Every structure is written in C-alpha cells, then in structure tokens.
Amino acid sequence: MVNILQRRILNVTNIIFPDYPQLYVGWNIDIKNLMASEENSQPSQSLKAFFVIMERLVKEHDLEFESMEQWAYDYLEEIRNFVLPYIRFTDEENAPYAPKSNNREVINSMLNQSFAESGSALLFHKLRDTISKNEFDIATAIPTARISEKALEATAQVRAENDYLKIKSNAAIEQWKNLTSQAITSMDDLTADIFDIVSILWMQQATHKDQMIHFHTDDALNLRRLQGRNEDPDGYQTSYRKKERDDIMKRLAALSTIWIRIERENLRFINEDQGNFEEIGQVQFNPLFLVDSVTVAYRGDNPIGIYECSIRPGELLANFLYGSQKSSGLLALKTLEYHPTKQRYHKRLSRYLSWQWRIRQKSADYLRAYYIGGEKGLLKVMDLDVNPRYGSRIKEQFEEILDTLQHDGIIKGWSYKDKGIEQQIEQERNWFATTWLKARVQIIPPTDISGLVDDRNLLLMESADHDTVNLSTMLKGMTESEAAVTIEMNEKKQVTPETINKERADRGLSILEAAKEMGISHSTLSRYERNLIKRPYTGSLEKMKEWLHGK
C-alpha cells in the first residue's frame, strides 16, 4: 500500500509542477527507495530541495505537514522558485547535444561566457593534475607516473615515439623524435591548460569518438585571452608574439607524447548499438591524444613545436569525453587566463573545485567543508608549501588565492567553517600546525554551478537535517500526529536563524533593536539570520535563547 505521506507529496507535485511530468515518476521511485532503505540510495537534488522548502514553510508559517495539499498552492511560486534550478540542471544534463561547426565558432561563443563544459572523470582530473605538477619519475628509462586513487590505478608515460602518427620518411621520423625528446621538461600548468583546451574544443565539435578536429596554436592563445597584434572581423586574435606561440607549440608537442594504461579497474562502458554494458579490464598503453596532419614550426634547423594539427582524444580518454558514458562538468574559463607560473595555485584550485562540484551535484552538498591541511587538504591540492616557519605568509597567500577566485567569479564566496578560528589563532603560539592546518573552509560555488541565486538556499540544502538517512526516517516514521509534535518541539526548543528572524518580525523589531535587547552586536545578529554563522559563540547562542523564550 502506498504510504499516505508519499501520496500527498506526489499529489502536490502534480499541483505545483504540472509542466514537469517526469518529476512524478522520478520522485515516486526516489521515495520508494528511501522508504525501503535501499542501499546507496540517493534522492534526486530536486526531491531534496522540495523537502527543504516544504519544511521551511511549515516552520515559518505554522503549517501542518500532513495538510500540504491544502496550503501548497498558496506558496506555489515560492516552492517552484526554490526547486526549479535543480530540475533545470537535470534537464540540461539530459539535453540533446548540438556540436559547433568549427573552432572559431566555439571560441567566440566561449569568450562570451564564464564556464565551459570540460572533462570531470576521475582519470581525467588525475591526469591533468599529474601533468600540471610534473609528477613523472625521470629516473626510469621512460618517464612514468603512477596514478592511484580509490578504485582507479593507472600508469602514464612520456614517450617520444608515436606509432599512430602517419610519418613516412626517416627524416620526418627523426625530426619528430627530436621535437618530443624534451617533452618531459614541458609538463607544467600551461600544458594542463592545453589539455583542457583541446578536450573542450573536441567535446564541442565531435559527432563520433574517432573524429579529428583541427587545432591551431592561435586557438589556445585566444582562449587564454592573450592580445594578438591583429584582430579579425569576428574578434579572433592573430599575429601573436614569438614567445607566446612557442610556449603553446612546445606544450602541444609535449601533450602528444603522453600514453596511459589502466592497471586495475574494470571500465564499464555502454554499447550504444546493443544497449548493454561492456566490461574492459586491463588495457594496453594508449596515447592520450592522437595527432595527424602535423605542421611543425622550425627556427633554423631546430623544431620548436606543433604549429597546427588534426587531433582527437585516444580511445581510453574519448570514452570519458563523449557519448552516454561521458563524465563532464563546468570549468571556469578564467582558469585558462591565470599566469601559468605566477598564478599556478589559482589554476590548480580552480580545476579541483570544478571536479569536486561535479561530484557533489547529485546530493547538492556543495558547502561540505574542505580541509586546509593533510593529504586530502587544499594545500596539497595546490602543492603549496606547508613549512611552519612561514606560517603567516602561507595563511595570507591561501586567503589571497580564495579572495582572487571570488573576485573573478570562480567562487561566490568562502569562509572558515570554525568561526572562532581567528581568535583562537591569536591566542596560540603554535597555531599554524595545531589549529590552522586542521581547520576547514566552506566555499560557495557560483550560480552557474549551483543554479541558486540565493546563498541561503544553499545553506539550507547543506543542513544535516536533510541528509538521506533523515529523509528516509521522516518518510517511514512520520505519522500525522508525530509530524505536528516534531514541528512544535522544533519551534519551541531550537534557536535557528529562521526562528530568531520570525520572532523579531513578530515583535516588530529591527536588527539593531533586537540585538540591543539580546546584548550582542547587531552585525553578529545580522550575519546569523542570514545563515553566515553556522556555529555562533556559546555566549551569543545563550543570549539569543534567553531572548527567544523570554518574550
């Protein structure tokens, strides 16, 4: 028998979202899985958002959860506006793909936007990270890097030969070997940029996995927004300076020398023709990119790099960048503009966040805090020095990087998870190792990523009260009487931004007046009501509690 609460939720779905019939089907499955405690069951973002907004309305307007069918229509716009961004994100993911016709069309389009679709599979991210930090071991006969993360174990190598390249003359083969023999010295953050750029351009244009696209050095320079000496009528820059071109040509040549192999993981790809799954175990070394029709630039008799070529991802990489098994996210294009040496930490953190946000999108836990230090911390991600002798300088540099990302729109904001950390640091002698490296930061993604204009909605979605376990418990155990009791208890006992805001509004007090009555600063009260303080000081919390129940 269908649970009464479940039926009511689905009835409300039809009332509020008649133009999204797929929600009824999807939410019905989600709710059944939650009620059955299905292992690894994760509700859709849209259903989670629905629970969050409905619970907020219940608390703010003294409504009864079991009567939602009666009052939902009165708050139709508010519910729709809160949930729609999550529905639309899913629609965009499943939208039919419309490839662009050429690089210029893609590039001119991208120069008018802030984010672009890029690879976000674990293998893609780890390879890019390996390239940016040049983690290849040059002590071996062939420079090699081991990639080991969770279930993924892979090997990447830098090889001068390219059996896939159609070079016929011995002279041409020798020239190619000379060009690529020093590739290992060109593995850096600029090469990681070229990795992203080629992948982005290919994803925009490819209509099948084996399709080559044309790539010109100027394409990368345009996407990095470097100024050429000439500008075509469509805005495309040309006639770049020698060093700018040389830098790109060397990196493109270096990228063409990387080979990869999966060591331990059965890759599962969908066979589109037969509609079933294909398991691929350990594979032989595969070129990261295949190049053909190469034009090599020379200075005298010395090859400088690849001026232009036809290029596509190798068989292994293409599986992650094309088709139904594609794993992609949004990369901030500002990442490509940052200086590859002076702002390499900015680049690395931006790439990492792009990858993390793609992972976190399903459960919408964008505000789960990141550790600063440790093996999984942000300093490690950026490969930023952690020498305690320079603690103040490192802390200042770390904060400056986050401030820059915020200024450039890559993130919407950031803050320390533990709000008293600055005071704690001031009182400690060995603060860098004992406190700051163990601290965490919350990073708010931009609206392009979360789909939410109001940060308070993100903060609500982050609340532990709305995780999968609690949603399941609520659906299975909340009888009509229990729902009313739970709401009443929460209203009476909990000090929350919502209850403080509602009580202040009921008393007709301004922020300044209410703060004065409580005995706390008006800035503290203002930030707390806006959900900017997740853990207020105990003293402030007690004062708010006394005020809330003191009348």
XYZ file of C-alpha atoms in Angstrom:
551
model
C 0.000 0.000 0.000
C 1.282 3.436 -0.865
C 2.168 5.496 2.204
C -0.248 8.370 2.846
C 2.562 10.907 3.119
C 4.055 9.645 -0.142
C 0.726 10.027 -1.943
C 0.326 13.557 -0.659
C 3.807 14.548 -1.815
C 3.082 13.199 -5.290
C -0.289 14.959 -5.407
C 1.433 18.234 -4.537
C 3.968 17.513 -7.270
C 1.165 17.499 -9.842
C -0.260 20.720 -8.426
C 2.994 22.712 -8.446
C 4.897 21.149 -11.351
C 2.285 20.197 -13.976
C 4.799 21.155 -16.692
C 7.361 18.611 -15.393
C 5.545 15.238 -15.570
C 8.859 13.372 -15.260
C 9.089 14.564 -11.640
C 6.124 12.402 -10.601
C 7.832 9.287 -11.939
C 11.301 10.164 -10.618
C 10.158 11.253 -7.167
C 7.926 8.203 -6.811
C 10.955 5.950 -7.360
C 13.128 8.063 -5.004
C 10.539 7.946 -2.228
C 10.036 4.185 -2.543
C 13.809 3.632 -2.346
C 14.097 5.878 0.709
C 11.228 4.141 2.483
C 12.706 0.731 1.671
C 16.156 1.837 2.883
C 17.703 0.832 -0.444
C 21.481 0.602 -0.084
C 23.358 3.558 -1.591
C 20.031 5.199 -2.448
C 20.418 8.909 -3.077
C 17.357 11.102 -3.686
C 17.496 13.491 -6.592
C 18.530 17.077 -5.936
C 15.044 18.236 -6.865
C 13.321 15.991 -4.277
C 15.793 17.027 -1.607
C 15.144 20.690 -2.443
C 11.391 20.035 -2.215
C 11.718 18.644 1.315
C 13.879 21.581 2.379
C 11.470 24.274 1.162
C 8.386 22.463 2.476
C 9.914 22.073 5.936
C 10.914 25.730 5.944
C 7.366 26.801 5.042
C 5.966 24.598 7.798
C 8.198 26.256 10.380
C 7.863 29.833 9.163
C 4.081 29.885 8.725
C 2.980 27.452 11.453
C 1.561 24.989 8.930
C 0.855 21.297 9.284
C 2.951 18.964 7.173
C 0.124 16.447 6.692
C -2.106 19.223 5.268
C 0.309 20.159 2.496
C -2.284 19.525 -0.211
C -4.418 22.295 1.275
C -1.765 25.004 1.563
C 0.831 24.139 -1.092
C -0.981 26.134 -3.777
C -0.792 29.271 -1.603
C 3.008 29.055 -1.707
C 3.256 27.717 -5.260
C 5.666 30.357 -6.582
C 7.992 30.119 -3.597
C 8.182 26.325 -3.847
C 8.675 26.390 -7.632
C 11.405 29.041 -7.486
C 13.318 27.058 -4.887
C 13.123 23.686 -6.647
C 13.298 24.710 -10.334
C 17.093 25.242 -10.511
C 17.602 21.587 -9.576
C 15.076 20.364 -12.139
C 16.613 22.515 -14.848
C 20.105 21.262 -14.074
C 18.909 17.706 -14.682
C 17.223 18.767 -17.908
C 20.442 20.395 -19.111
C 22.392 17.206 -18.359
C 19.984 15.152 -20.478
C 19.567 17.705 -23.258
C 20.460 16.597 -26.788
C 23.980 17.536 -27.787
C 24.412 20.146 -30.539
C 28.046 20.289 -31.686
C 29.556 23.500 -33.017
C 30.884 23.507 -36.567
C 34.411 24.862 -36.061
C 36.929 26.184 -33.544
C 36.215 29.852 -34.218
C 32.516 29.406 -33.541
C 33.285 27.572 -30.320
C 35.922 30.065 -29.197
C 33.866 33.182 -29.983
C 30.969 31.643 -28.080
C 33.146 30.732 -25.104
C 34.671 34.209 -24.877
C 31.181 35.468 -24.047
C 30.622 33.031 -21.189
C 32.216 32.287 -17.842
C 32.183 28.488 -17.823
C 32.605 25.719 -20.408
C 31.920 22.002 -20.403
C 35.067 20.041 -19.660
C 36.058 16.539 -18.590
C 35.419 15.648 -14.947
C 36.054 11.903 -14.705
C 38.487 10.834 -12.000
C 41.035 9.665 -14.594
C 40.755 12.969 -16.477
C 41.260 15.041 -13.315
C 44.179 12.954 -12.002
C 45.973 13.005 -15.361
C 45.617 16.770 -15.600
C 46.891 17.138 -12.044
C 49.864 14.851 -12.807
C 50.737 16.954 -15.853
C 50.413 20.290 -14.051
C 52.744 19.211 -11.218
C 55.041 17.157 -13.487
C 54.868 14.070 -11.299
C 56.641 11.863 -13.851
C 59.608 9.922 -12.483
C 62.576 10.705 -14.725
C 64.801 8.127 -13.013
C 63.164 5.380 -15.094
C 64.070 4.664 -18.728
C 60.673 6.055 -19.753
C 59.393 8.920 -17.543
C 56.484 7.355 -15.661
C 53.777 8.498 -13.243
C 51.590 6.219 -11.144
C 48.016 7.287 -10.531
C 46.313 5.567 -7.617
C 43.008 6.821 -6.257
C 40.162 4.737 -4.798
C 39.344 2.010 -7.364
C 41.455 3.610 -10.066
C 45.022 2.561 -10.689
C 46.697 3.805 -13.858
C 50.111 4.477 -15.345
C 51.074 7.439 -17.528
C 54.289 7.593 -19.539
C 56.060 10.199 -21.656
C 57.203 8.597 -24.917
C 58.990 10.156 -27.859
C 57.633 7.701 -30.444
C 54.158 7.900 -31.918
C 53.177 4.795 -33.853
C 49.806 6.320 -34.681
C 51.267 9.322 -36.490
C 51.437 8.810 -40.251
C 55.059 9.816 -40.893
C 56.635 8.099 -43.884
C 60.163 9.458 -44.296
C 63.029 8.606 -41.971
C 63.965 12.286 -41.850
C 60.486 13.228 -40.651
C 60.558 10.476 -38.029
C 63.896 11.748 -36.726
C 62.598 15.330 -36.618
C 59.590 14.163 -34.605
C 61.799 12.359 -32.092
C 63.942 15.482 -31.700
C 60.822 17.550 -31.137
C 59.376 15.268 -28.449
C 62.566 14.101 -26.725
C 62.493 17.037 -24.293
C 58.749 16.847 -23.668
C 59.221 15.941 -20.002
C 60.579 19.450 -19.285
C 57.344 20.962 -20.638
C 54.964 19.226 -18.230
C 53.500 22.114 -16.236
C 50.354 24.135 -15.659
C 50.383 25.573 -19.173
C 50.421 22.034 -20.615
C 47.471 21.248 -18.315
C 45.718 24.258 -19.864
C 46.293 22.856 -23.360
C 44.945 19.525 -22.111
C 41.744 21.325 -21.063
C 41.527 23.459 -24.213
C 41.893 20.572 -26.673
C 39.371 18.499 -24.675
C 36.851 21.365 -24.557
C 37.134 22.107 -28.276
C 36.797 18.423 -29.161
C 33.768 17.912 -26.900
C 32.058 20.874 -28.563
C 32.575 19.572 -32.110
C 32.855 15.781 -32.132
C 29.929 13.831 -33.584
C 31.617 10.453 -33.019
C 34.511 9.143 -30.903
C 37.005 8.872 -33.755
C 36.512 12.363 -35.137
C 39.578 14.564 -35.562
C 39.317 18.326 -35.111
C 41.685 20.949 -36.450
C 43.724 22.742 -33.807
C 45.812 25.873 -34.290
C 48.180 27.487 -31.805
C 46.147 30.697 -32.000
C 43.083 28.843 -30.670
C 44.776 28.351 -27.299
C 46.079 31.923 -27.215
C 42.584 33.285 -27.898
C 41.055 31.198 -25.122
C 43.769 32.412 -22.766
C 42.696 35.936 -23.798
C 46.198 36.992 -24.814
C 46.238 40.000 -27.110
C 47.430 39.448 -30.683
C 48.757 42.190 -32.921
C 45.834 41.791 -35.327
C 42.139 41.128 -34.882
C 39.849 39.579 -37.488
C 36.329 40.997 -38.075
C 34.817 38.260 -35.877
C 37.085 39.269 -32.976
C 39.531 36.360 -33.327
C 43.079 37.474 -32.442
C 46.068 36.698 -34.728
C 49.745 37.647 -35.226
C 50.917 36.676 -31.767
C 54.404 37.267 -30.466
C 57.047 34.603 -30.965
C 57.416 33.600 -27.306
C 53.658 33.291 -26.790
C 53.361 30.962 -29.785
C 56.487 28.991 -28.877
C 55.140 28.303 -25.379
C 51.926 26.805 -26.780
C 53.659 24.825 -29.546
C 56.046 23.157 -27.078
C 53.180 22.179 -24.768
C 51.072 20.749 -27.576
C 54.037 18.624 -28.675
C 54.554 17.505 -25.044
C 50.886 16.552 -24.712
C 51.123 14.311 -27.768
C 53.816 12.189 -26.051
C 51.700 11.027 -23.095
C 50.483 7.417 -23.039
C 48.174 5.921 -20.410
C 47.132 2.483 -19.195
C 44.525 1.362 -16.690
C 46.179 -1.053 -14.270
C 43.350 -2.107 -12.009
C 39.768 -1.248 -12.739
C 37.144 -2.771 -14.949
C 35.843 0.107 -17.015
C 32.158 -0.216 -17.764
C 31.026 1.383 -20.999
C 27.616 1.334 -22.642
C 27.375 -0.340 -26.036
C 25.024 2.045 -27.831
C 24.266 -0.378 -30.668
C 23.265 -3.318 -28.491
C 22.044 -1.374 -25.445
C 24.126 -3.372 -22.967
C 27.262 -2.896 -20.885
C 30.768 -3.780 -21.940
C 33.424 -4.544 -19.337
C 37.003 -3.558 -20.180
C 39.698 -4.875 -17.875
C 43.387 -4.008 -18.041
C 44.230 -2.344 -21.357
C 47.495 -1.765 -23.164
C 49.154 1.627 -23.229
C 47.037 4.055 -25.205
C 48.022 7.533 -26.434
C 46.335 10.317 -24.509
C 45.795 12.210 -27.778
C 46.193 11.146 -31.398
C 47.654 13.727 -33.787
C 47.867 13.787 -37.568
C 48.499 16.266 -40.391
C 51.060 17.921 -38.163
C 52.704 21.207 -39.117
C 55.946 21.551 -37.155
C 57.424 25.021 -36.658
C 61.188 25.420 -37.006
C 63.680 28.084 -36.110
C 66.609 27.360 -38.377
C 67.097 23.587 -38.235
C 65.609 23.258 -34.739
C 61.968 22.141 -34.354
C 60.085 24.379 -31.902
C 56.736 22.653 -31.590
C 53.406 21.857 -33.255
C 52.048 24.914 -35.070
C 48.783 23.217 -36.084
C 47.462 19.685 -36.449
C 44.469 17.390 -36.514
C 43.859 15.946 -33.070
C 41.468 13.808 -31.049
C 41.494 12.027 -27.662
C 42.863 8.490 -27.618
C 40.488 5.557 -27.271
C 40.584 5.485 -23.467
C 40.173 9.223 -22.896
C 37.447 9.533 -25.542
C 35.248 7.151 -23.538
C 35.080 9.764 -20.766
C 34.510 12.754 -23.061
C 31.863 11.519 -25.495
C 28.533 9.741 -25.591
C 26.243 8.379 -22.916
C 29.150 7.449 -20.616
C 30.600 10.963 -20.780
C 31.599 12.475 -17.453
C 31.731 16.241 -17.689
C 31.459 19.323 -15.517
C 31.895 23.066 -15.858
C 35.348 24.642 -15.831
C 35.724 28.374 -15.158
C 37.345 29.833 -18.284
C 39.155 32.355 -16.106
C 41.322 29.371 -15.078
C 42.941 29.432 -18.516
C 43.783 33.131 -18.195
C 45.775 32.875 -14.985
C 49.539 33.081 -15.420
C 50.938 29.516 -15.555
C 53.724 30.209 -13.045
C 52.763 33.284 -11.020
C 49.178 32.051 -10.547
C 49.591 28.302 -10.814
C 47.984 27.777 -7.415
C 44.902 29.654 -8.592
C 44.703 27.353 -11.620
C 45.049 24.165 -9.585
C 42.445 25.106 -7.014
C 40.000 26.203 -9.712
C 40.384 22.892 -11.576
C 39.973 20.923 -8.357
C 36.787 22.785 -7.404
C 35.347 22.189 -10.870
C 35.902 18.461 -10.377
C 34.541 18.490 -6.822
C 31.379 20.394 -7.749
C 30.596 17.818 -10.438
C 30.910 15.061 -7.824
C 28.773 16.927 -5.297
C 25.983 17.997 -7.627
C 23.790 14.907 -7.157
C 23.355 15.369 -3.419
C 23.774 19.167 -3.639
C 26.239 19.135 -0.736
C 28.244 21.970 -2.287
C 29.004 23.511 1.098
C 30.611 20.449 2.657
C 33.789 21.946 4.097
C 37.279 21.311 2.710
C 40.253 20.667 4.984
C 43.157 23.090 4.596
C 45.997 20.717 5.519
C 46.555 16.990 5.364
C 46.834 14.537 2.468
C 43.414 15.499 1.112
C 43.619 19.178 2.004
C 43.577 22.191 -0.305
C 47.256 22.996 0.293
C 48.101 19.521 -1.010
C 45.802 20.058 -3.987
C 47.718 23.198 -4.915
C 51.096 21.720 -3.937
C 51.638 24.791 -1.762
C 54.469 24.703 0.790
C 53.489 23.997 4.431
C 56.697 24.991 6.196
C 55.680 26.203 9.698
C 58.482 28.811 9.581
C 56.415 30.724 7.044
C 53.021 30.087 8.624
C 51.729 33.656 8.443
C 52.874 34.054 4.844
C 51.235 30.755 3.797
C 47.956 31.625 5.522
C 47.947 35.048 3.863
C 48.727 33.532 0.448
C 45.991 30.904 0.855
C 43.399 33.549 1.738
C 44.554 35.770 -1.140
C 44.044 32.900 -3.603
C 40.483 32.357 -2.395
C 39.805 36.105 -2.478
C 41.057 36.251 -6.079
C 38.857 33.326 -7.125
C 35.912 35.118 -5.529
C 36.744 38.413 -7.243
C 36.990 36.627 -10.612
C 33.660 34.842 -10.211
C 35.111 31.327 -9.987
C 33.627 31.029 -6.498
C 30.835 33.065 -4.961
C 32.366 33.296 -1.511
C 34.310 31.478 1.175
C 34.678 31.409 4.943
C 36.272 29.350 7.688
C 33.951 26.612 8.903
C 35.018 27.206 12.506
C 34.042 30.806 13.105
C 36.247 31.341 16.148
C 39.453 30.349 14.403
C 40.914 33.859 14.111
C 40.577 34.454 17.856
C 41.978 31.008 18.566
C 44.998 31.667 16.371
C 45.715 34.946 18.159
C 45.866 33.107 21.470
C 48.110 30.215 20.377
C 51.843 30.117 19.888
C 51.984 27.085 17.591
C 48.743 27.964 15.795
C 49.879 27.010 12.277
C 50.309 23.273 12.931
C 47.870 22.763 15.799
C 44.923 24.825 14.571
C 45.110 26.355 11.101
C 46.289 23.289 9.152
C 43.473 21.299 10.769
C 40.846 23.928 10.015
C 38.245 23.735 7.263
C 36.800 26.218 4.804
C 33.407 26.422 3.160
C 33.468 27.509 -0.483
C 30.248 28.708 -2.106
C 30.026 27.826 -5.822
C 28.812 30.455 -8.304
C 25.235 30.490 -9.547
C 26.339 28.885 -12.847
C 27.266 25.784 -10.849
C 24.592 25.591 -8.142
C 21.753 27.194 -10.096
C 20.799 29.113 -6.960
C 20.840 32.893 -6.767
C 20.146 32.993 -3.022
C 23.015 31.630 -0.907
C 20.590 30.937 1.931
C 19.053 28.152 -0.143
C 22.480 26.515 -0.398
C 22.909 26.799 3.347
C 19.537 25.145 3.859
C 20.431 22.356 1.451
C 23.675 21.806 3.346
C 21.916 21.253 6.654
C 22.479 17.827 8.203
C 18.743 17.760 8.939
C 18.136 16.960 5.275
C 20.544 14.136 4.571
C 19.401 10.863 3.028
C 19.152 8.992 6.332
C 16.926 11.614 7.923
C 14.734 11.934 4.834
C 14.246 8.173 4.884
C 13.406 8.209 8.590
C 10.949 11.033 8.101
C 9.177 9.284 5.239
C 8.934 5.945 7.040
C 8.159 7.080 10.557
C 6.355 10.390 10.419
C 2.691 9.802 11.222
C 0.296 12.722 11.118
C 0.442 13.285 14.864
C 4.239 12.801 15.011
C 4.710 15.428 12.328
C 2.762 18.012 14.332
C 4.612 17.172 17.546
C 8.029 17.311 15.828
C 7.293 20.707 14.332
C 6.012 22.052 17.656
C 9.095 20.823 19.532
C 11.443 22.294 16.964
C 9.614 25.613 17.118
C 9.937 25.743 20.922
C 13.405 24.375 21.556
C 15.675 25.236 18.680
C 17.464 28.522 18.230
C 17.791 28.851 14.452
C 18.166 31.774 12.038
C 14.555 31.157 10.975
C 13.072 31.180 14.496
C 15.070 34.268 15.512
C 14.054 36.100 12.333
C 10.384 35.159 12.759
C 10.312 36.178 16.426
C 11.986 39.510 15.645
C 9.456 40.169 12.878
C 6.544 39.215 15.211
C 7.810 41.704 17.797
C 8.258 44.389 15.157
C 11.928 44.941 15.987
C 14.783 45.990 13.733
C 18.100 44.125 13.756
C 19.633 46.919 15.843
C 16.790 46.892 18.401
C 16.717 43.110 18.765
C 20.497 42.884 19.111
C 20.405 45.518 21.850
C 17.770 43.525 23.755
C 19.860 40.359 23.423
C 23.106 42.004 24.414
C 25.002 41.061 21.270
C 26.317 43.113 18.353
C 23.917 43.915 15.518
C 26.463 42.624 12.955
C 26.538 39.224 14.700
C 22.739 39.029 14.681
C 22.526 40.123 11.048
C 25.064 37.518 9.902
C 23.395 34.802 11.980
C 19.952 35.464 10.488
C 21.494 35.290 7.011
C 22.986 31.870 7.839
C 26.531 33.193 7.588
C 27.405 31.979 11.092
C 26.995 28.232 11.360
C 28.447 27.921 14.869
C 27.867 31.050 16.953
C 29.793 31.562 20.180
C 28.195 29.806 23.146
C 27.678 33.140 24.884
C 25.840 34.636 21.912
C 23.753 31.489 21.496
C 22.665 31.560 25.148
C 21.682 35.232 24.884
C 19.598 34.527 21.785
C 17.937 31.566 23.524
C 17.050 33.660 26.595
C 15.637 36.394 24.366
C 13.661 33.904 22.237
C 11.914 32.345 25.252
C 11.831 35.427 27.442
C 9.235 37.339 25.447
